[in-house]
PDB file of C-alpha atoms and ligand atoms in Angstrom:
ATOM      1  CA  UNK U  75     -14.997 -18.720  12.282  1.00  0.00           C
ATOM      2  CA  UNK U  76     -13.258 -15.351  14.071  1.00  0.00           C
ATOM      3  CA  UNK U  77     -14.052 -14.943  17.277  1.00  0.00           C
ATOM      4  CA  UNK U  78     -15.220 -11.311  18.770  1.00  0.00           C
ATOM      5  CA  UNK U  79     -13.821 -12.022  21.985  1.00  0.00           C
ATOM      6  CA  UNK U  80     -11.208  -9.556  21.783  1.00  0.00           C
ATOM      7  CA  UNK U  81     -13.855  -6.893  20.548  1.00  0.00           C
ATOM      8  CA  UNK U  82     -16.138  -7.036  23.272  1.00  0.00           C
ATOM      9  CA  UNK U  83     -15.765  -3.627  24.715  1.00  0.00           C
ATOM     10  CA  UNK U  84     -15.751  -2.297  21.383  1.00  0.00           C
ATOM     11  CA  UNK U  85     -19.401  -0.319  20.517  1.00  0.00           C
ATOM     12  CA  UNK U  86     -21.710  -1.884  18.070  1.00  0.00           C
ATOM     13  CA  UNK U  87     -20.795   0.310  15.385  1.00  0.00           C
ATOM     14  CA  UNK U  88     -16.866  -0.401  15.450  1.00  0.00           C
ATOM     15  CA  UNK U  89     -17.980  -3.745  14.943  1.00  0.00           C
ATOM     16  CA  UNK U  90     -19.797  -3.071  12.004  1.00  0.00           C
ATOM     17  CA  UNK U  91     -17.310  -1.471  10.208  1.00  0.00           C
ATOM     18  CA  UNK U  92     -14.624  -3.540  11.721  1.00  0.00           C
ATOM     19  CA  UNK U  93     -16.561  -6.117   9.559  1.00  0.00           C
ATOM     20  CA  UNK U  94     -16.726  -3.577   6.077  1.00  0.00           C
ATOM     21  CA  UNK U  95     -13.124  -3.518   6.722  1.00  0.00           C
ATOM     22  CA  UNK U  96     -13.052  -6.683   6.978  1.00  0.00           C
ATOM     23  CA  UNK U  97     -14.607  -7.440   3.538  1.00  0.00           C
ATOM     24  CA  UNK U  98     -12.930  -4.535   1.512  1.00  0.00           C
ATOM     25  CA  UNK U  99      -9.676  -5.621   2.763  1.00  0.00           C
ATOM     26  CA  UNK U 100     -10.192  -9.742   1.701  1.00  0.00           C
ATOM     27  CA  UNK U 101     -11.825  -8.460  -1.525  1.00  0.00           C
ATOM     28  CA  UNK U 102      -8.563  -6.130  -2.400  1.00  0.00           C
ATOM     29  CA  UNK U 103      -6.272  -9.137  -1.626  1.00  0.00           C
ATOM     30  CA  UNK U 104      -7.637 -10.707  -4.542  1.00  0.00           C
ATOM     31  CA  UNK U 105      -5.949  -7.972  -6.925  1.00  0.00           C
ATOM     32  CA  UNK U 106      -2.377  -8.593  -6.261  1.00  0.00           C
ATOM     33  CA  UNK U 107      -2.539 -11.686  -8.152  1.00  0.00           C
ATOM     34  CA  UNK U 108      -5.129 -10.945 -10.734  1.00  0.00           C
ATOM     35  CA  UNK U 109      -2.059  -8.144 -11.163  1.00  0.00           C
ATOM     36  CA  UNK U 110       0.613 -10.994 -11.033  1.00  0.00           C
ATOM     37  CA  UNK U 111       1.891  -8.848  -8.279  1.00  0.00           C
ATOM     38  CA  UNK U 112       2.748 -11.801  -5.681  1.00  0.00           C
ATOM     39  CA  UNK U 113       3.574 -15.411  -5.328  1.00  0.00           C
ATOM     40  CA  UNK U 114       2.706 -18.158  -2.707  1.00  0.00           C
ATOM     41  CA  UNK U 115       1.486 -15.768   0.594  1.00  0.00           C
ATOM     42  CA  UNK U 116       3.402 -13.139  -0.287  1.00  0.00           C
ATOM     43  CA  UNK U 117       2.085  -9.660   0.429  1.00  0.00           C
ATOM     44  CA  UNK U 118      -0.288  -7.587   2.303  1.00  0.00           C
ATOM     45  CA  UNK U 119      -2.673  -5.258   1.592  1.00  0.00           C
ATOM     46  CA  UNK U 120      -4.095  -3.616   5.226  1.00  0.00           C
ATOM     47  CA  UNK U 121      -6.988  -0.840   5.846  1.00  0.00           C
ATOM     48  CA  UNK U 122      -7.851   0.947   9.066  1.00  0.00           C
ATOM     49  CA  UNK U 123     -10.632   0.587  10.466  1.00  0.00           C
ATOM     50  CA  UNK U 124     -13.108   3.819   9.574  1.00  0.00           C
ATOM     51  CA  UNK U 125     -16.078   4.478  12.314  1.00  0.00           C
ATOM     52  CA  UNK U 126     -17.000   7.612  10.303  1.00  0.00           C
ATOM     53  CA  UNK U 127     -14.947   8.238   7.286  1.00  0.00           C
ATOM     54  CA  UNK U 128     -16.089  11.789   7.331  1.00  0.00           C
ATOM     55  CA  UNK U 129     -13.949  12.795  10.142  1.00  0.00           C
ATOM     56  CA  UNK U 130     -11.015  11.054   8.769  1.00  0.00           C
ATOM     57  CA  UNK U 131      -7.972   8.532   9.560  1.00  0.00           C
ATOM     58  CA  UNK U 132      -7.550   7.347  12.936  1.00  0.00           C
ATOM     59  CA  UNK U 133     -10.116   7.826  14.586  1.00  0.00           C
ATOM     60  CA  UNK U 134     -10.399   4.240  16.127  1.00  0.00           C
ATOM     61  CA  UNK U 135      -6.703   3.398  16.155  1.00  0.00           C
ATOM     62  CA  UNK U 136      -7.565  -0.076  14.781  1.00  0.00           C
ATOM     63  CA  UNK U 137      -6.452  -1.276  11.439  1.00  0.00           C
ATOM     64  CA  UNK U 138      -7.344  -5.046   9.363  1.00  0.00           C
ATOM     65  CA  UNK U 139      -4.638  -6.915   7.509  1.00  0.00           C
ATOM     66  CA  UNK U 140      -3.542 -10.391   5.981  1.00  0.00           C
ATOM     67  CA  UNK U 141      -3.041 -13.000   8.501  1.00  0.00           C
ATOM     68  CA  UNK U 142       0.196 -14.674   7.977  1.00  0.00           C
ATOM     69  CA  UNK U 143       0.701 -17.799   5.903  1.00  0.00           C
ATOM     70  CA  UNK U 144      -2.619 -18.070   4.300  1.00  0.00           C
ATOM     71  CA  UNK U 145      -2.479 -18.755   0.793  1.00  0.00           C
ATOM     72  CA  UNK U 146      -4.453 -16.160  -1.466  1.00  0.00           C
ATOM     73  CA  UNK U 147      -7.781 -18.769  -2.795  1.00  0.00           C
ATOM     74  CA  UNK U 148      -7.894 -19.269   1.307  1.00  0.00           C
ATOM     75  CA  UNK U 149      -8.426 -15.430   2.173  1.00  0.00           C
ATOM     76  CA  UNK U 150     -12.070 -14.565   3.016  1.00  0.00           C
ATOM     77  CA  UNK U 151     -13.338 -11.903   5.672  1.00  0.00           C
ATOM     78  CA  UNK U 152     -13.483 -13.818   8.148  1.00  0.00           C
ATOM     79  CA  UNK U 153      -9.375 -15.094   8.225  1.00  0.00           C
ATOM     80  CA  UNK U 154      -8.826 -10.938   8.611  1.00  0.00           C
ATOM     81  CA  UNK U 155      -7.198  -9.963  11.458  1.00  0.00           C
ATOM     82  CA  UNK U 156      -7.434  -6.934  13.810  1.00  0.00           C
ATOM     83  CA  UNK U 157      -4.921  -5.307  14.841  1.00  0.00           C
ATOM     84  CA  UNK U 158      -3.907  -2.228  17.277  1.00  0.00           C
ATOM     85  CA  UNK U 159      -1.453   0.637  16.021  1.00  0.00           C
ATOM     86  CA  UNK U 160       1.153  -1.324  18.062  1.00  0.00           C
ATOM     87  CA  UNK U 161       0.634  -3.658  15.692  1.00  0.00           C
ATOM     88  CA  UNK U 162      -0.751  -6.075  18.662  1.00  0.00           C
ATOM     89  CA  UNK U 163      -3.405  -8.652  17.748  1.00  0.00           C
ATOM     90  CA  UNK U 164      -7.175  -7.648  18.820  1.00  0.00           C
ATOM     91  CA  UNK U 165      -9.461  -9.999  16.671  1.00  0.00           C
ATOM     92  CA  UNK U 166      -8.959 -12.603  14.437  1.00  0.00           C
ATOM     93  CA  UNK U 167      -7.617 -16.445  14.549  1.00  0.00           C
ATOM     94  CA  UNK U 168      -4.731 -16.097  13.023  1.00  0.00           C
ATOM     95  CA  UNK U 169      -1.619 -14.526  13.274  1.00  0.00           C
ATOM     96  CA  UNK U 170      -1.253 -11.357  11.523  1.00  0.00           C
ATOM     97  CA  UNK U 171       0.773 -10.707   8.488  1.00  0.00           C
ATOM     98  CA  UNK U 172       5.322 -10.878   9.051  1.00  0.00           C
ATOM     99  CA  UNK U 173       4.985  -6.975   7.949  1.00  0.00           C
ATOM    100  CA  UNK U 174       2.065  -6.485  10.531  1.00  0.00           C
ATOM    101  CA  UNK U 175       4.790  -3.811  12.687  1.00  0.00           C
ATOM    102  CA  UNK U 176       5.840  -2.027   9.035  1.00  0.00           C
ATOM    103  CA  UNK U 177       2.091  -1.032   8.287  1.00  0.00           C
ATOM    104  CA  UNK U 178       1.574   0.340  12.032  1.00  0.00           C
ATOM    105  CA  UNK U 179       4.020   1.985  12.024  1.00  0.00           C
ATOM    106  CA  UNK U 180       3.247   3.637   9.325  1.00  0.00           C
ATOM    107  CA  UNK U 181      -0.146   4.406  10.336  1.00  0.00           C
ATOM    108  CA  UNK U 182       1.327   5.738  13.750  1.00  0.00           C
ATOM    109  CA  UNK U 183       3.523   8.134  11.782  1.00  0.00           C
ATOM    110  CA  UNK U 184       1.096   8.973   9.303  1.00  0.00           C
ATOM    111  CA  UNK U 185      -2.149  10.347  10.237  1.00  0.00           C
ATOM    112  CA  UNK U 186      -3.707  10.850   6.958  1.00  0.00           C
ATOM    113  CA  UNK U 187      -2.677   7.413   5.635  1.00  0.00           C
ATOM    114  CA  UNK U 188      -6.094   4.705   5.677  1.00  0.00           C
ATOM    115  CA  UNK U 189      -4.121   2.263   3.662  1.00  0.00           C
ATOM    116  CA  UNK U 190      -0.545   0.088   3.121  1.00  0.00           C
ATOM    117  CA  UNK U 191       0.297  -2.340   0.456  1.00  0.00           C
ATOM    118  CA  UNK U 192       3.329  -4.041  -0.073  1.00  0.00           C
ATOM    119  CA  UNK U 193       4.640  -6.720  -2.466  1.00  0.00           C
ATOM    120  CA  UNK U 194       7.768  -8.005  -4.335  1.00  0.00           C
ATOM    121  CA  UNK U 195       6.307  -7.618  -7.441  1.00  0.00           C
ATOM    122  CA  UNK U 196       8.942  -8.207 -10.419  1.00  0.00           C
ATOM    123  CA  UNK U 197      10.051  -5.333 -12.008  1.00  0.00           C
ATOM    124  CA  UNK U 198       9.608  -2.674  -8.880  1.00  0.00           C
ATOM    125  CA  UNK U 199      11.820  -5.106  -6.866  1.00  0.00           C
ATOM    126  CA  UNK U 200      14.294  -5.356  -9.100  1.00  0.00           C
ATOM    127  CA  UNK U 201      14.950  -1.554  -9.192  1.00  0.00           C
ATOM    128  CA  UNK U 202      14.735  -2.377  -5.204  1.00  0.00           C
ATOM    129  CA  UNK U 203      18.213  -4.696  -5.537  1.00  0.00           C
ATOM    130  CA  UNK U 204      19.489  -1.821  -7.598  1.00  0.00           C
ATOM    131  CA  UNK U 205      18.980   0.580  -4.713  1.00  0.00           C
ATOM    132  CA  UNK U 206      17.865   2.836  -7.937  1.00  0.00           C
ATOM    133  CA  UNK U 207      14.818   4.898  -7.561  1.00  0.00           C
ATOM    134  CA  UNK U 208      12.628   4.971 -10.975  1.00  0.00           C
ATOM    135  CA  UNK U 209      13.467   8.650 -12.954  1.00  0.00           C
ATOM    136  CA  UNK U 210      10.173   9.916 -13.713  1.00  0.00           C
ATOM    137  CA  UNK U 211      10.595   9.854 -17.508  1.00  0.00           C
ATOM    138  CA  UNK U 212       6.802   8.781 -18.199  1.00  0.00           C
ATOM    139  CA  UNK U 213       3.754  11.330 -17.957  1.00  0.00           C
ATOM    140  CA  UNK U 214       2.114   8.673 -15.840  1.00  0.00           C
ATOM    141  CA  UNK U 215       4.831   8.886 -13.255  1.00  0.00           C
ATOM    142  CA  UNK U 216       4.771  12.368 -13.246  1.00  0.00           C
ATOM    143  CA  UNK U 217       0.566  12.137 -12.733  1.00  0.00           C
ATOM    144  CA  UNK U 218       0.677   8.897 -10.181  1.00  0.00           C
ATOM    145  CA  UNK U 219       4.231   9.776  -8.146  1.00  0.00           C
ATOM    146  CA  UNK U 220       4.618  13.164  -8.791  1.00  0.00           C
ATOM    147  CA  UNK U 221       8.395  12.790  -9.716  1.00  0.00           C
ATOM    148  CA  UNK U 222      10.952   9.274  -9.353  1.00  0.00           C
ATOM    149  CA  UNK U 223       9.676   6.238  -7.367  1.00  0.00           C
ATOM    150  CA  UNK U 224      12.400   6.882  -4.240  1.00  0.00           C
ATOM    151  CA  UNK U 225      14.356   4.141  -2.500  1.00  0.00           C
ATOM    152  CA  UNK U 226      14.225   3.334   1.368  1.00  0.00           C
ATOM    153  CA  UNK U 227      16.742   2.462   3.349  1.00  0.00           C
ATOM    154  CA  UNK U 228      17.706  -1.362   3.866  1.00  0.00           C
ATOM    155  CA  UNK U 229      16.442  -2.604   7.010  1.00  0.00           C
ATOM    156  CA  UNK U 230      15.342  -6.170   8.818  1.00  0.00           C
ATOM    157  CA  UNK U 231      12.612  -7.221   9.408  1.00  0.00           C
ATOM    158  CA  UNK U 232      11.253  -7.726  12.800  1.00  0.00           C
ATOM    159  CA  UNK U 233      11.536  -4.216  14.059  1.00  0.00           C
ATOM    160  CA  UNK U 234       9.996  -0.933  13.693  1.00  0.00           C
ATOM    161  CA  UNK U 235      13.315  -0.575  11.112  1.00  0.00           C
ATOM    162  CA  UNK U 236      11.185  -1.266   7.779  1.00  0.00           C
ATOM    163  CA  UNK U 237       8.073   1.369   9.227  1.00  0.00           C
ATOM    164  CA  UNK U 238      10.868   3.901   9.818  1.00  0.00           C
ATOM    165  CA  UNK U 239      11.873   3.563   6.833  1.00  0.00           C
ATOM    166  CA  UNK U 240       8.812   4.088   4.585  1.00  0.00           C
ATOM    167  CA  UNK U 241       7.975   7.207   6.867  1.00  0.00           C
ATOM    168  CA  UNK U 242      11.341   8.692   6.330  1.00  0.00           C
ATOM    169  CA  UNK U 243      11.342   8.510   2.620  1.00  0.00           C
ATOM    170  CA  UNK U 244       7.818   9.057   1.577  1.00  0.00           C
ATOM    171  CA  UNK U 245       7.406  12.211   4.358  1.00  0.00           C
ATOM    172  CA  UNK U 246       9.221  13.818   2.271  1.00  0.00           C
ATOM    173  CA  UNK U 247       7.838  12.969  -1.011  1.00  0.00           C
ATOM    174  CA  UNK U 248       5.043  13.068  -3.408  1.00  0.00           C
ATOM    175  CA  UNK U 249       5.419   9.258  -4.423  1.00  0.00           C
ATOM    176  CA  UNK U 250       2.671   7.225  -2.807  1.00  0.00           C
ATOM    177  CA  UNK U 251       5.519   4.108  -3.193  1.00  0.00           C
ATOM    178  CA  UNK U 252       8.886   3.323  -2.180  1.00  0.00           C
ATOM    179  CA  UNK U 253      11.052   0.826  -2.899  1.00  0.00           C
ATOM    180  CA  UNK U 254      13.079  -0.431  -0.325  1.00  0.00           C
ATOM    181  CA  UNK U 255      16.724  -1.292  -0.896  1.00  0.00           C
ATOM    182  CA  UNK U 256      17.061  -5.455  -1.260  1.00  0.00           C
ATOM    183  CA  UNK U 257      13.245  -5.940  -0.621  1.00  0.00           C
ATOM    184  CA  UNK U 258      10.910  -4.606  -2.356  1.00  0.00           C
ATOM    185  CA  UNK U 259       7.881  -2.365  -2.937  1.00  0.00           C
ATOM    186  CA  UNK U 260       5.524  -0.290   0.374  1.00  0.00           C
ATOM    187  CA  UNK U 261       2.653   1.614  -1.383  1.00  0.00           C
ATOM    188  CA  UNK U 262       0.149   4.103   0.795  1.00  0.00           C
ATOM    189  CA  UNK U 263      -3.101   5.641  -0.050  1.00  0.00           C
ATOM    190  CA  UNK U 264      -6.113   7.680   2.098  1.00  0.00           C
ATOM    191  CA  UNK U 265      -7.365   3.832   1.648  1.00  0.00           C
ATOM    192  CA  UNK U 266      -6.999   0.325   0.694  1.00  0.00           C
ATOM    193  CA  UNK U 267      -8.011   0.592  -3.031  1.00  0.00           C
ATOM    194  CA  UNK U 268      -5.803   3.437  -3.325  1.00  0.00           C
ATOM    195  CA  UNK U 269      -2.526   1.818  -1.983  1.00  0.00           C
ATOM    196  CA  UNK U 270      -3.261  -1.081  -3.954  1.00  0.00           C
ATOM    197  CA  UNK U 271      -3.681   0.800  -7.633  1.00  0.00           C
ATOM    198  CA  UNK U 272      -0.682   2.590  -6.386  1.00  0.00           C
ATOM    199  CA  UNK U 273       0.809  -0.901  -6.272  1.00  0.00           C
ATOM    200  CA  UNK U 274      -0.012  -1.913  -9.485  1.00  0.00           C
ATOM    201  CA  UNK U 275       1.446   1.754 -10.695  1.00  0.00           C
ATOM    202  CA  UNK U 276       4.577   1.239  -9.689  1.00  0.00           C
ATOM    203  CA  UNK U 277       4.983  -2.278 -10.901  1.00  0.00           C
ATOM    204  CA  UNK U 278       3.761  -1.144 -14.399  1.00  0.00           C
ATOM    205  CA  UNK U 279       6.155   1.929 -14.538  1.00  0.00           C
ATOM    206  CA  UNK U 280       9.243  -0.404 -13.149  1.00  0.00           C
ATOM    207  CA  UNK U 281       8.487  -2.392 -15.991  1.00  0.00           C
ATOM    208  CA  UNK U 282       8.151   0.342 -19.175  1.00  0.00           C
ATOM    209  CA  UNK U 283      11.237   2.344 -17.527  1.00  0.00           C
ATOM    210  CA  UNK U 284      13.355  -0.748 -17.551  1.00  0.00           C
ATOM    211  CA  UNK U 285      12.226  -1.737 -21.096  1.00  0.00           C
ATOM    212  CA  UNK U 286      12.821   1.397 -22.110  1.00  0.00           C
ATOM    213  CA  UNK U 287      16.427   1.763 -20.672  1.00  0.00           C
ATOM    214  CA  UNK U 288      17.437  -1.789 -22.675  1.00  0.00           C
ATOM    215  CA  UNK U 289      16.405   0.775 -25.886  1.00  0.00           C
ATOM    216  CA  UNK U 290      18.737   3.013 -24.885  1.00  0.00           C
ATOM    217  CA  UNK U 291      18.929   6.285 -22.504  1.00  0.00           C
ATOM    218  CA  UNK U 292      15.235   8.084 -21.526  1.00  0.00           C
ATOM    219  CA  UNK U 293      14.482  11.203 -22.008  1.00  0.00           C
ATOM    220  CA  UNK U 294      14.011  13.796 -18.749  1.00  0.00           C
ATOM    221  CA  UNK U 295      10.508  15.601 -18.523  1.00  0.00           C
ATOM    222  CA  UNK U 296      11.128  19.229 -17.165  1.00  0.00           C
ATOM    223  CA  UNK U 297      10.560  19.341 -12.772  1.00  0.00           C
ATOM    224  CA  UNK U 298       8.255  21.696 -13.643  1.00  0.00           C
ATOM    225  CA  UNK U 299       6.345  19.437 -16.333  1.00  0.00           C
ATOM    226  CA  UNK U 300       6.006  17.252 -13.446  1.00  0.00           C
ATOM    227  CA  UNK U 301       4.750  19.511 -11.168  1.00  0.00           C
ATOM    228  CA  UNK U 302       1.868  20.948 -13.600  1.00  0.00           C
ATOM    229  CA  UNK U 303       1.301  17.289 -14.065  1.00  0.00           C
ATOM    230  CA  UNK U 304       1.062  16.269 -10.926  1.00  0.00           C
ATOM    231  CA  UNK U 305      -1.386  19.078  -9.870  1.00  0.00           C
ATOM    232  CA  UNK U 306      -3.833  18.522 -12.816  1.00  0.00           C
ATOM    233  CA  UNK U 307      -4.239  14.616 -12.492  1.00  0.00           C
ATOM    234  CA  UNK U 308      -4.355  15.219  -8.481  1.00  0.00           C
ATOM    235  CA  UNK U 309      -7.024  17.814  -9.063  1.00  0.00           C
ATOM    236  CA  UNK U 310      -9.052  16.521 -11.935  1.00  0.00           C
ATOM    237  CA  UNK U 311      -8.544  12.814 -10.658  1.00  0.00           C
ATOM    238  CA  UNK U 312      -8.177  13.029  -7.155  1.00  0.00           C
ATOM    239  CA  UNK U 313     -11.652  14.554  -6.675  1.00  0.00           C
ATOM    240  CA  UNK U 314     -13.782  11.998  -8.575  1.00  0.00           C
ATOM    241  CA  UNK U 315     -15.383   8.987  -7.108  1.00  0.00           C
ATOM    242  CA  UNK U 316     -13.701   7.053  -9.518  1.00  0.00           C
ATOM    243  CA  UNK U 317      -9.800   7.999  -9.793  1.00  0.00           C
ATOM    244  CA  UNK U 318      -9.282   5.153 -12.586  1.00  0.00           C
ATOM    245  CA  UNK U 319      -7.668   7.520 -15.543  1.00  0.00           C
ATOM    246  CA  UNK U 320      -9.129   7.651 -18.885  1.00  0.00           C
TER     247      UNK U 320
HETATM  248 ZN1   ZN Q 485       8.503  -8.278   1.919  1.00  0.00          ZN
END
């Protein structure tokens, strides 16, 4: 059972959602390996924490994530930790997630950001050991990433290296995923869900591009097919409750 010492300053209604956070963020953990995304504890799927979700990201500089070493059929609401955007423990009985400084950082750096995935799914890691982003050669790519899936740098973990790292590349691009070099997959999105289907995105266009490559060479889509791509399925999609496609 998690204790609330640490929250005890914290107003009723942080609490509260601290504990919808709580429960989103356990329930998405659940669909990296319905997606065979992850093995053993791998992975992390983390959510800030939203007081009012109208008024945005960040507003409580708190965010839940995976507690370290717990396998996945172990993971309930409850074994959720809190953290601070230091990435310093606030609530919880566990210790957070290995890639608990990656995610704050990126929250830090990234104000509009509710939500960080990351895995070493298959196929998106192996581009990952290539260092080779993913050409966007597939209309879903350009819809999803809005042009190739972009590489990060290589970095170690137990810095802020690996945060820096996301920031730098995805700042500067409309992917909601990098891959970083020798690792493995980061995906962001305004929230949990989001990060994660952007997860399971790039691990399904990994896989088609490299299929497709063992055919033979792909076939470029125009930048500016991408770009009227990108804009309608951000548009039409992006506004709807629901942003599954159909
Ligand atoms: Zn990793």
């Amino acid at each position: 059972m998690s204790s609330e010492a640490g929250m005890t300053t914290y107003p009723r209604q942080v609490l509260e959602q601290v504990a919808r956070t709580r429960e989103a963020v356990a329930q998405l953990h659940a669909e990296l390996p319905r997606w065979g995304l992850v093995v053993w504890t791998a992975g992390n799927v983390s959510q800030r924490v939203l007081v009012d979700p109208a008024s945005g990201p960040g507003v409580d500089d708190l965010f839940v994530i995976k507690p370290s070493g717990v396998t996945y059929d172990e993971l309930t609401p409850e074994s959720m930790v809190v953290c601070d955007l230091d990435g310093a423990l606030v609530d919880g009985d566990r210790a957070p997630s290995s890639d608990t400084a990656a995610h704050a950082y990126v929250y830090r750096h990234m104000p509009t950001v509710g939500g960080v995935v990351h895995t070493h799914s298959t196929y998106a890691t192996a581009w990952a050991a290539r260092a080779e982003p993913i050409p966007c050669v597939l209309t879903m790519m350009a819809d999803e990433f809005g042009g190739d899936v972009p590489v990060g740098p290589f970095a170690l973990i137990g810095d802020d290296s690996i945060g820096r790292g996301i920031v730098e590349t995805l700042r500067g691009s409309r992917s909601p995923a990098v891959l970083m070099r020798n690792h493995g997959p980061f995906t962001i999105g305004r929230d949990a869900r989001a990060a994660v289907k952007a997860a399971v995105m790039v691990e399904e266009v990994a896989r088609t591009v490299h299929v497709a490559r063992q055919l033979g060479p792909t076939a470029p889509i125009a930048p500016a097919d991408i770009d009227s791509l990108y804009a309608r399925y951000q548009h039409v999609y992006g506004q709807a409750p629901t942003e599954d496609r159909s």
